[in-house]
């Protein structure tokens, strides 16, 4: 059996949580492979909204085992809060969730280092979610990090104290001021949460997943953030610190490339970005504002307002190329219902030349070239693709032709029921 991958093709917030939730019944295991509490996967079930940060989106299905892979970074405090929130819904989460021993931990000092780094950058700041993601991955690659498996070792407290002490020295060197009392309280809480996590299922998940594949079980690897925020291929340095593309699923779960099956790419019918960095099709006018309002484009993790713009085909094609996407899911189509005209960026003008490649140098001026479409108005009936308005079908067909990948799933609202699978 192969592992299918589901990931975002834009700057995150594409609606991956909803798609995983809709597709989950086809799978026996859902596994997160990168990122951490910077993610916010929103699911709306029977009109009730649930936001997941670290926990895989298969958690609301009782027959699915959920895995947090080695590529994820876990903040014990926010993770335990999330676990307790789901437990309160009557879900026996501890029976449905497995943590990799190799997943790295976010310490309270990682959060402070994140804030200190952003403060030092001033105007050049990344616009980080300030969840400690960058510093935690830095400790991972710098070979200083603490992992979930370390919690089970006798010297854990000493190793924690040593790493935290080192971070505090770094904060002192950066002259970063913080509330000592609040910090000491968060350290205490962190340790209490570690104690709670010790009682959960902690495993060498790479064996669990590969054994499951051998036994013929179907796995869905769930990505966080989006391809344009990838540490290697995103708009560096305005990116996150993990591999958000398809290859990240192999690294972040311990699954070999030959065991990857379908790669499902999720994108919105328009574009959004939260935080700093280039965004060629950004709309700094009433139209952008209208998209933000109708689409309720506010970050599910930080509450920040998202920047909005038209769909960017060169960026989408790049993401499809990097991930080897085999099928596409188009989200939030209904947000554009009220627009008389809908535009798509087909190419860029860079240095007076037409191109469909993103330039390496981010300070280069990128002028989007648009194709205009007639709006489709209200969506009458989503029970079949044939009943969709002709204008919407034209929009969809144009995109499919341009990117050479079929759009299999159309989402016209936040609820599971507002989904059409072609
Ligand atoms: P960090 O990963 O928190 O350090 O944030 C780095 C950049 O990625 C910032 O611009 C964030 O706004 C963005 N980012 C991180 N996680 C997400 C996400 O889940 N959705 C959208 N943007 C994100």
CSV table of N, CA, C and O in Angstrom, one decimal, residues 108 112 168 177-189:
chain,number,residue,atom,x,y,z
A,108,UNK,N,9.8,26.8,26.4
A,108,UNK,CA,9.4,28.2,26.6
A,108,UNK,C,10.4,29.2,26.1
A,108,UNK,O,10.1,30.3,25.5
A,112,UNK,N,10.6,32.7,23.4
A,112,UNK,CA,11.3,34.0,23.7
A,112,UNK,C,12.3,34.3,22.6
A,112,UNK,O,12.5,35.4,22.2
A,168,UNK,N,18.8,31.1,27.7
A,168,UNK,CA,18.7,32.4,28.6
A,168,UNK,C,19.9,33.2,28.4
A,168,UNK,O,19.8,34.5,28.4
A,177,UNK,N,14.4,41.7,26.8
A,177,UNK,CA,13.8,41.8,28.2
A,177,UNK,C,12.5,41.0,28.2
A,177,UNK,O,11.7,41.1,27.2
A,178,UNK,N,12.3,40.2,29.2
A,178,UNK,CA,11.0,39.5,29.3
A,178,UNK,C,10.6,39.3,30.8
A,178,UNK,O,11.5,39.5,31.7
A,179,UNK,N,9.4,39.0,31.0
A,179,UNK,CA,8.8,38.9,32.3
A,179,UNK,C,9.3,37.6,32.9
A,179,UNK,O,8.8,36.5,32.6
A,180,UNK,N,10.2,37.7,33.9
A,180,UNK,CA,10.9,36.5,34.5
A,180,UNK,C,9.8,35.7,35.2
A,180,UNK,O,9.9,34.4,35.1
A,181,UNK,N,8.9,36.3,35.9
A,181,UNK,CA,7.9,35.6,36.7
A,181,UNK,C,7.0,34.7,35.7
A,181,UNK,O,6.8,33.5,36.0
A,182,UNK,N,6.6,35.4,34.7
A,182,UNK,CA,5.7,34.7,33.7
A,182,UNK,C,6.5,33.5,33.1
A,182,UNK,O,6.0,32.4,32.9
A,183,UNK,N,7.8,33.8,32.8
A,183,UNK,CA,8.6,32.7,32.2
A,183,UNK,C,8.7,31.5,33.2
A,183,UNK,O,8.6,30.4,32.8
A,184,UNK,N,9.0,31.8,34.5
A,184,UNK,CA,9.2,30.7,35.4
A,184,UNK,C,7.9,29.9,35.6
A,184,UNK,O,7.9,28.7,35.6
A,185,UNK,N,6.7,30.6,35.5
A,185,UNK,CA,5.4,29.9,35.5
A,185,UNK,C,5.3,29.0,34.3
A,185,UNK,O,4.8,27.9,34.4
A,186,UNK,N,5.7,29.5,33.1
A,186,UNK,CA,5.5,28.7,31.9
A,186,UNK,C,6.4,27.5,32.0
A,186,UNK,O,6.1,26.4,31.5
A,187,UNK,N,7.6,27.6,32.6
A,187,UNK,CA,8.5,26.5,32.7
A,187,UNK,C,7.9,25.4,33.6
A,187,UNK,O,7.9,24.2,33.2
A,188,UNK,N,7.2,25.8,34.6
A,188,UNK,CA,6.6,24.9,35.6
A,188,UNK,C,5.4,24.2,34.8
A,188,UNK,O,5.3,22.9,34.9
A,189,UNK,N,4.7,25.0,34.1
A,189,UNK,CA,3.5,24.4,33.4
A,189,UNK,C,4.0,23.4,32.3
A,189,UNK,O,3.4,22.4,32.0
